[in-house]
Short mmCIF file of C-alpha atoms and ligand atoms in Angstrom, two decimals:
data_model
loop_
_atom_site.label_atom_id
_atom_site.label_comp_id
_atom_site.label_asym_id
_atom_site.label_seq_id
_atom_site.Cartn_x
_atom_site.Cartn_y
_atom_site.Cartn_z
CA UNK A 1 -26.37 -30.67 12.70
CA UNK A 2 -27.95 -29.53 9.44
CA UNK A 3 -26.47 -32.21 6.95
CA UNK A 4 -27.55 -35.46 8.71
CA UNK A 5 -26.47 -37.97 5.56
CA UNK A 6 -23.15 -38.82 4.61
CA UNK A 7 -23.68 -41.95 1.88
CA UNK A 8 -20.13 -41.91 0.64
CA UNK A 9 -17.26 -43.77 2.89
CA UNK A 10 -14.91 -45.97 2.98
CA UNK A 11 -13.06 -48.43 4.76
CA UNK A 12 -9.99 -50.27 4.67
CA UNK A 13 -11.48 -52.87 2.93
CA UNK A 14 -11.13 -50.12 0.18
CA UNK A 15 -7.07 -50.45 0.21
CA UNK A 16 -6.43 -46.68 0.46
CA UNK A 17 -8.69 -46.01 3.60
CA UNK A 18 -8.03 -46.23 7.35
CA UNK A 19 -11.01 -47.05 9.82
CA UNK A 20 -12.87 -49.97 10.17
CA UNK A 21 -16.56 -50.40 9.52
CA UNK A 22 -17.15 -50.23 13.11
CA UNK A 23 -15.17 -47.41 13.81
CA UNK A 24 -17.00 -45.18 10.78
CA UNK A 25 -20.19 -46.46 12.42
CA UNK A 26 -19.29 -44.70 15.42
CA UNK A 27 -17.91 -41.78 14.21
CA UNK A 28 -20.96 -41.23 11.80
CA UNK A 29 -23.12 -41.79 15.05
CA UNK A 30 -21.14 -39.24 17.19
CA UNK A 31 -21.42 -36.79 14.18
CA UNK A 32 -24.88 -36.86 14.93
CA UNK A 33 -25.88 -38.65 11.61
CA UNK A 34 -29.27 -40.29 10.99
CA UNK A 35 -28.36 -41.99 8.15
CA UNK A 36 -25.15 -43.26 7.80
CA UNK A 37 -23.98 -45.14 4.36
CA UNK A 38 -21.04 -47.18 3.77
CA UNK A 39 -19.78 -47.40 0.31
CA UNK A 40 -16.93 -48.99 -0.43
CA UNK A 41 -14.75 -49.00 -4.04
CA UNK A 42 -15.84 -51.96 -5.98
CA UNK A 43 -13.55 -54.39 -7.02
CA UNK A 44 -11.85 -52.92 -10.34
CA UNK A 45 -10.15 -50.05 -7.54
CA UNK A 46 -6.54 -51.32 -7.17
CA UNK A 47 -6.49 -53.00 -3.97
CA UNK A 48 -10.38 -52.83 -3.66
CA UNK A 49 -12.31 -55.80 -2.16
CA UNK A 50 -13.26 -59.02 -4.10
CA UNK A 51 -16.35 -59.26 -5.83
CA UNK A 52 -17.70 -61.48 -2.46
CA UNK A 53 -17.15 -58.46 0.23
CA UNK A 54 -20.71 -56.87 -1.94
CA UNK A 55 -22.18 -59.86 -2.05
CA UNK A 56 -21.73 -59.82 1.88
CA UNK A 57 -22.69 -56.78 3.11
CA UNK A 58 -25.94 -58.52 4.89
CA UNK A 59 -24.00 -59.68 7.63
CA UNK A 60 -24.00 -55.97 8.45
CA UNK A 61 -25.85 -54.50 10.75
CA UNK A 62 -29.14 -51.66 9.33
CA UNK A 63 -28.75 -49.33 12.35
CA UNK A 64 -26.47 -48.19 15.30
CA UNK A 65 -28.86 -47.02 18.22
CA UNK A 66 -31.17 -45.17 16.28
CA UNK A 67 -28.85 -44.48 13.28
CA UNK A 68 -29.75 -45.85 10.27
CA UNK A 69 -27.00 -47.81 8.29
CA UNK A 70 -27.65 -47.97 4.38
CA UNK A 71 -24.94 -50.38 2.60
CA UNK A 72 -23.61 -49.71 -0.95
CA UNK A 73 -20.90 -49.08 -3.28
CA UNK A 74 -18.96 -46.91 -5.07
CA UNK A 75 -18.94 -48.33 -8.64
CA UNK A 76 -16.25 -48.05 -10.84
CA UNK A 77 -17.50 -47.04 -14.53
CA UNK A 78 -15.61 -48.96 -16.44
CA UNK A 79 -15.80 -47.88 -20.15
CA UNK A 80 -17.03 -44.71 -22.56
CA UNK A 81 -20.23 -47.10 -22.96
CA UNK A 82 -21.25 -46.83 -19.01
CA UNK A 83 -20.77 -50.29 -17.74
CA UNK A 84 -19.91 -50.94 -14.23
CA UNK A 85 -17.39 -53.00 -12.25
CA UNK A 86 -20.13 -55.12 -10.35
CA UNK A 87 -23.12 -57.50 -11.97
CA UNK A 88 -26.86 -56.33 -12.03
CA UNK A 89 -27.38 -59.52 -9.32
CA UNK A 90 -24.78 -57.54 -6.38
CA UNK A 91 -25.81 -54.06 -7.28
CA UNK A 92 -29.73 -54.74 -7.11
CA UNK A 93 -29.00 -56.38 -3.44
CA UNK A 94 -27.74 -53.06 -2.41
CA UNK A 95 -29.37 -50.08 -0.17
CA UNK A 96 -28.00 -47.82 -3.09
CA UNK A 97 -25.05 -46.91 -5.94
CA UNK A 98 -22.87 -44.30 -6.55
CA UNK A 99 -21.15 -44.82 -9.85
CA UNK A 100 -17.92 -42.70 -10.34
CA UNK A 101 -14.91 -42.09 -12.91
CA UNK A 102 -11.79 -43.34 -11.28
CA UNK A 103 -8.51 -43.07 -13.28
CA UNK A 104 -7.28 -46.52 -12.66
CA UNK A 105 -10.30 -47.14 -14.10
CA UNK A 106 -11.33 -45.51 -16.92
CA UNK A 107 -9.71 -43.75 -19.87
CA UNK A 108 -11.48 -40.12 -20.34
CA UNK A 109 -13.19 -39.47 -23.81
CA UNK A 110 -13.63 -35.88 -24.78
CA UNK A 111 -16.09 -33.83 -22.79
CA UNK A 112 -18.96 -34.96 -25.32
CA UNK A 113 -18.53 -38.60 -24.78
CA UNK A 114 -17.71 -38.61 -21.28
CA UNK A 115 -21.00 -36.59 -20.84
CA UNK A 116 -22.57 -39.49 -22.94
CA UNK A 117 -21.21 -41.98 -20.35
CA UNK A 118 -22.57 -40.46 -17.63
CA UNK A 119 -26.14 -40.18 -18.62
CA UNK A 120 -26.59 -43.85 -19.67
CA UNK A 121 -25.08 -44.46 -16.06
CA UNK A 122 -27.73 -42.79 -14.86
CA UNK A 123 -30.09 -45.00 -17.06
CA UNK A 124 -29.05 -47.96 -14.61
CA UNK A 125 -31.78 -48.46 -12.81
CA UNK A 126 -29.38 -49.59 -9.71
CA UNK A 127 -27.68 -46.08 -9.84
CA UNK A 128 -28.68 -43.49 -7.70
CA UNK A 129 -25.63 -41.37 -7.17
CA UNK A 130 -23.05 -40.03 -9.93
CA UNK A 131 -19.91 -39.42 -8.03
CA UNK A 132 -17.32 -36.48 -7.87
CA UNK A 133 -18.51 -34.85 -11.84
CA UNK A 134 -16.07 -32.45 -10.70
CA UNK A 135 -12.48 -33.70 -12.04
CA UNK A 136 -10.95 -31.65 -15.39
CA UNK A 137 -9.24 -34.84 -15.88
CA UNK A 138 -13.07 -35.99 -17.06
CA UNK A 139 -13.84 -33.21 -18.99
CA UNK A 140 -17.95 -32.36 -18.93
CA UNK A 141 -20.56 -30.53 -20.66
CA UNK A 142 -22.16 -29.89 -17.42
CA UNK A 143 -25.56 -27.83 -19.04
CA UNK A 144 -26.76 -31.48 -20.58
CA UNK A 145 -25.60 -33.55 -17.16
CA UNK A 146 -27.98 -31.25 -14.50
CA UNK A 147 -30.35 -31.43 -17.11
CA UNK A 148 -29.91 -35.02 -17.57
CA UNK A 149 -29.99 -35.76 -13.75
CA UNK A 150 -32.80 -33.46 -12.80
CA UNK A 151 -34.77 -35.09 -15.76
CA UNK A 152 -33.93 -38.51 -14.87
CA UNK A 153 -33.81 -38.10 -10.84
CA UNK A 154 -30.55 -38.85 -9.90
CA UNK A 155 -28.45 -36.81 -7.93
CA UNK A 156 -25.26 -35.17 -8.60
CA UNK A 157 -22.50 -35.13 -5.91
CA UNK A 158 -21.06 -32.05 -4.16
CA UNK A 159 -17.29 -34.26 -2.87
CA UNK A 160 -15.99 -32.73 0.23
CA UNK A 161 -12.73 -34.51 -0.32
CA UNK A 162 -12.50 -33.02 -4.13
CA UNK A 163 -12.67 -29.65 -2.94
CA UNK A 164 -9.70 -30.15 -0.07
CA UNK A 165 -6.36 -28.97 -0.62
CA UNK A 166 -4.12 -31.48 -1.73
CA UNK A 167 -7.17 -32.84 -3.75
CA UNK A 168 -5.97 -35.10 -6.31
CA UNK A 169 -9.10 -34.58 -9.23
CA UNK A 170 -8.12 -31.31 -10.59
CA UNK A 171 -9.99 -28.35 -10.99
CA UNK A 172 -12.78 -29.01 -8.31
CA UNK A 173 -14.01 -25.72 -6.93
CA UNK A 174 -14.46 -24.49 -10.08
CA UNK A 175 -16.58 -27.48 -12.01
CA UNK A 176 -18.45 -27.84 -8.60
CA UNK A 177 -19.37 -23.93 -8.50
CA UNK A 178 -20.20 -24.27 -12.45
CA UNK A 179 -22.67 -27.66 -11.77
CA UNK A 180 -24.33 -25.95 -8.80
CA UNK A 181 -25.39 -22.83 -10.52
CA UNK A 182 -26.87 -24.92 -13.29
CA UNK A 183 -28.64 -27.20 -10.56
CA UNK A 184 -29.82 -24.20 -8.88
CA UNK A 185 -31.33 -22.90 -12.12
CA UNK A 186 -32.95 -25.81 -13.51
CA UNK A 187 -34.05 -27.25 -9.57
CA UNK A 188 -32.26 -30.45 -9.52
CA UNK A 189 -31.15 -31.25 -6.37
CA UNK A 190 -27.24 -32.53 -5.66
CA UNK A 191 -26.23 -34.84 -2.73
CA UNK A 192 -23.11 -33.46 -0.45
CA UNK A 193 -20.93 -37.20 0.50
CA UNK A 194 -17.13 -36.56 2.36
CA UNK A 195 -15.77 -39.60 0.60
CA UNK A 196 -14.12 -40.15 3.66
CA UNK A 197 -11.17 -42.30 3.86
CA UNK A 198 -10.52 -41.47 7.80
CA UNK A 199 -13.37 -41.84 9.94
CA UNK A 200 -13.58 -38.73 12.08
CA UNK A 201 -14.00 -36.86 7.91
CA UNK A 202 -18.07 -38.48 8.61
CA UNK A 203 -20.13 -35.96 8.37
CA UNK A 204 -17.68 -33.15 7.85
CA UNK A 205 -18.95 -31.33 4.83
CA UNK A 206 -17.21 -28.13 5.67
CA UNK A 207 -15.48 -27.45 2.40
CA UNK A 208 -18.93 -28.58 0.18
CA UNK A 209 -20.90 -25.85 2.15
CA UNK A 210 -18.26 -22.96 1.61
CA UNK A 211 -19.05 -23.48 -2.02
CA UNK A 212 -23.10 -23.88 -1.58
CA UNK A 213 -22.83 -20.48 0.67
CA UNK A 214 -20.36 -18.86 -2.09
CA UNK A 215 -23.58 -19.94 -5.44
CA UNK A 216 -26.12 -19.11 -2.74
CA UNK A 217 -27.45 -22.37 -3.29
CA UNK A 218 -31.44 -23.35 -1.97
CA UNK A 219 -31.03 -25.42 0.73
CA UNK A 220 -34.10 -27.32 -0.37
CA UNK A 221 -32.29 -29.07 -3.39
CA UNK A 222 -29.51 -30.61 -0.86
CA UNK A 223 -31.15 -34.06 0.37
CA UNK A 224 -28.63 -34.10 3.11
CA UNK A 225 -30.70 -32.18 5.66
CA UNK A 226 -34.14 -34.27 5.67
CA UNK A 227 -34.57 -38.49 5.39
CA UNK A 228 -38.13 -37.39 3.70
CA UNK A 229 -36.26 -35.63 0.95
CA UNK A 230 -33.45 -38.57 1.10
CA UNK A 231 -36.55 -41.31 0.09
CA UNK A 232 -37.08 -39.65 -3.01
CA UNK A 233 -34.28 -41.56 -4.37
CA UNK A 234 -32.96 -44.06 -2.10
CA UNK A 235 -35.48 -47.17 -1.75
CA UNK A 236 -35.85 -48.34 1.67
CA UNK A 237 -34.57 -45.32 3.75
ZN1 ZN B 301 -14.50 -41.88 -6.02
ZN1 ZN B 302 -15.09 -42.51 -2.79
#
């Protein structure tokens, strides 16, 4: 398989998910994954997990027969200002963190200040991974985020599940095709994560690659297809 990462998942510990831990672990292991994360919606997600379920994930096992496991979370940002739904002493015990606008969440600001938001999220040191930029419901002026990201080395999501049909963020294709060709001009690399809710979606990045084949995207700036690249941002890979 080319794309051998998938770091966003979820679980039914999530609320709105389906498969167990142990049954994404083995579908992210048949997939032929190397590195498989698990990511779950932090606790400000209706019906997410309590604070504790983070502050647990070491009773989790690192790696399935050779697959490595990486444990993290999807962050909720919570306000215009860029805080998130966990403390700095949970998110620093974590393998890594995407941070994402949800809209039980968060209200959206015009496209300036949600923009805004997003780059002092990616001043948190504990945030590796923004999460779906890709929903019209949160406007963006996507020219200063790639340039933000690339400048401050975190990655930018390509979300298979944003560019299904039946997707619920609005306007996908079209904000992912826009980011892309701006990450392919100023060399920032993106991640590609299902945000699968179903385990056998692991690893199936079908829809993300139609759009990466459409923009003729390098296939050097996608860190899903080498751990080397992958280490660049994510400690302890
Ligand atoms: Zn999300
Ligand atoms: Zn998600």
């Amino acid at each position: 398989m080319k794309y051998i990462i998938d770091l966003h998942t979820h679980s039914i510990a999530g609320g709105h998910a389906y498969s167990t831990f142990q049954e994404n672990v083995a579908a992210a292991y048949a997939k032929g994954l190397v590195v498989y994360g698990f990511s779950e919606h932090a606790p400000a997600m209706p019906g997410g997990p309590h604070m504790f379920f983070f502050g647990n994930l070491k009773v989790l096992p690192g790696e399935f027969q050779g697959m490595r496991i990486l444990k993290g979370c999807e962050a909720n940002i919570m306000d215009l200002e860029g805080h998130l739904d966990l403390p700095d002493v949970l998110l620093t015990r974590m393998d890594y963190v995407i941070a994402s606008m949800h809209i039980p969440c968060l209200k959206s600001g015009t496209a300036a200040e949600n923009t805004d938001c997003l780059i002092r999220v990616m001043d948190n040191p504990y945030v590796q991974i923004i999460g779906h930029p890709d929903d019209s419901r949160y406007p963006l002026e996507y020219d200063r985020l790639v340039a933000a990201a690339k400048e401050k080395g975190v990655l930018l999501e390509v979300n298979n599940t944003s560019l299904s049909a039946g997707s619920v963020r609005e306007g996908g294709r079209e904000n992912v095709e826009t980011y892309l060709k701006l990450c392919k001009e100023m060399k920032a690399p993106v991640i590609l994560g299902t945000d699968s809710h179903y385990a056998p979606h692991i690893g199936d990045f079908s829809n993300a690659w139609e759009v990466l084949k459409a923009v003729d995207f390098p296939e050097e700036l996608v860190v899903n297809t080498s751990v080397e690249k992958l280490r660049g941002y994510i400690r302890g890979v």
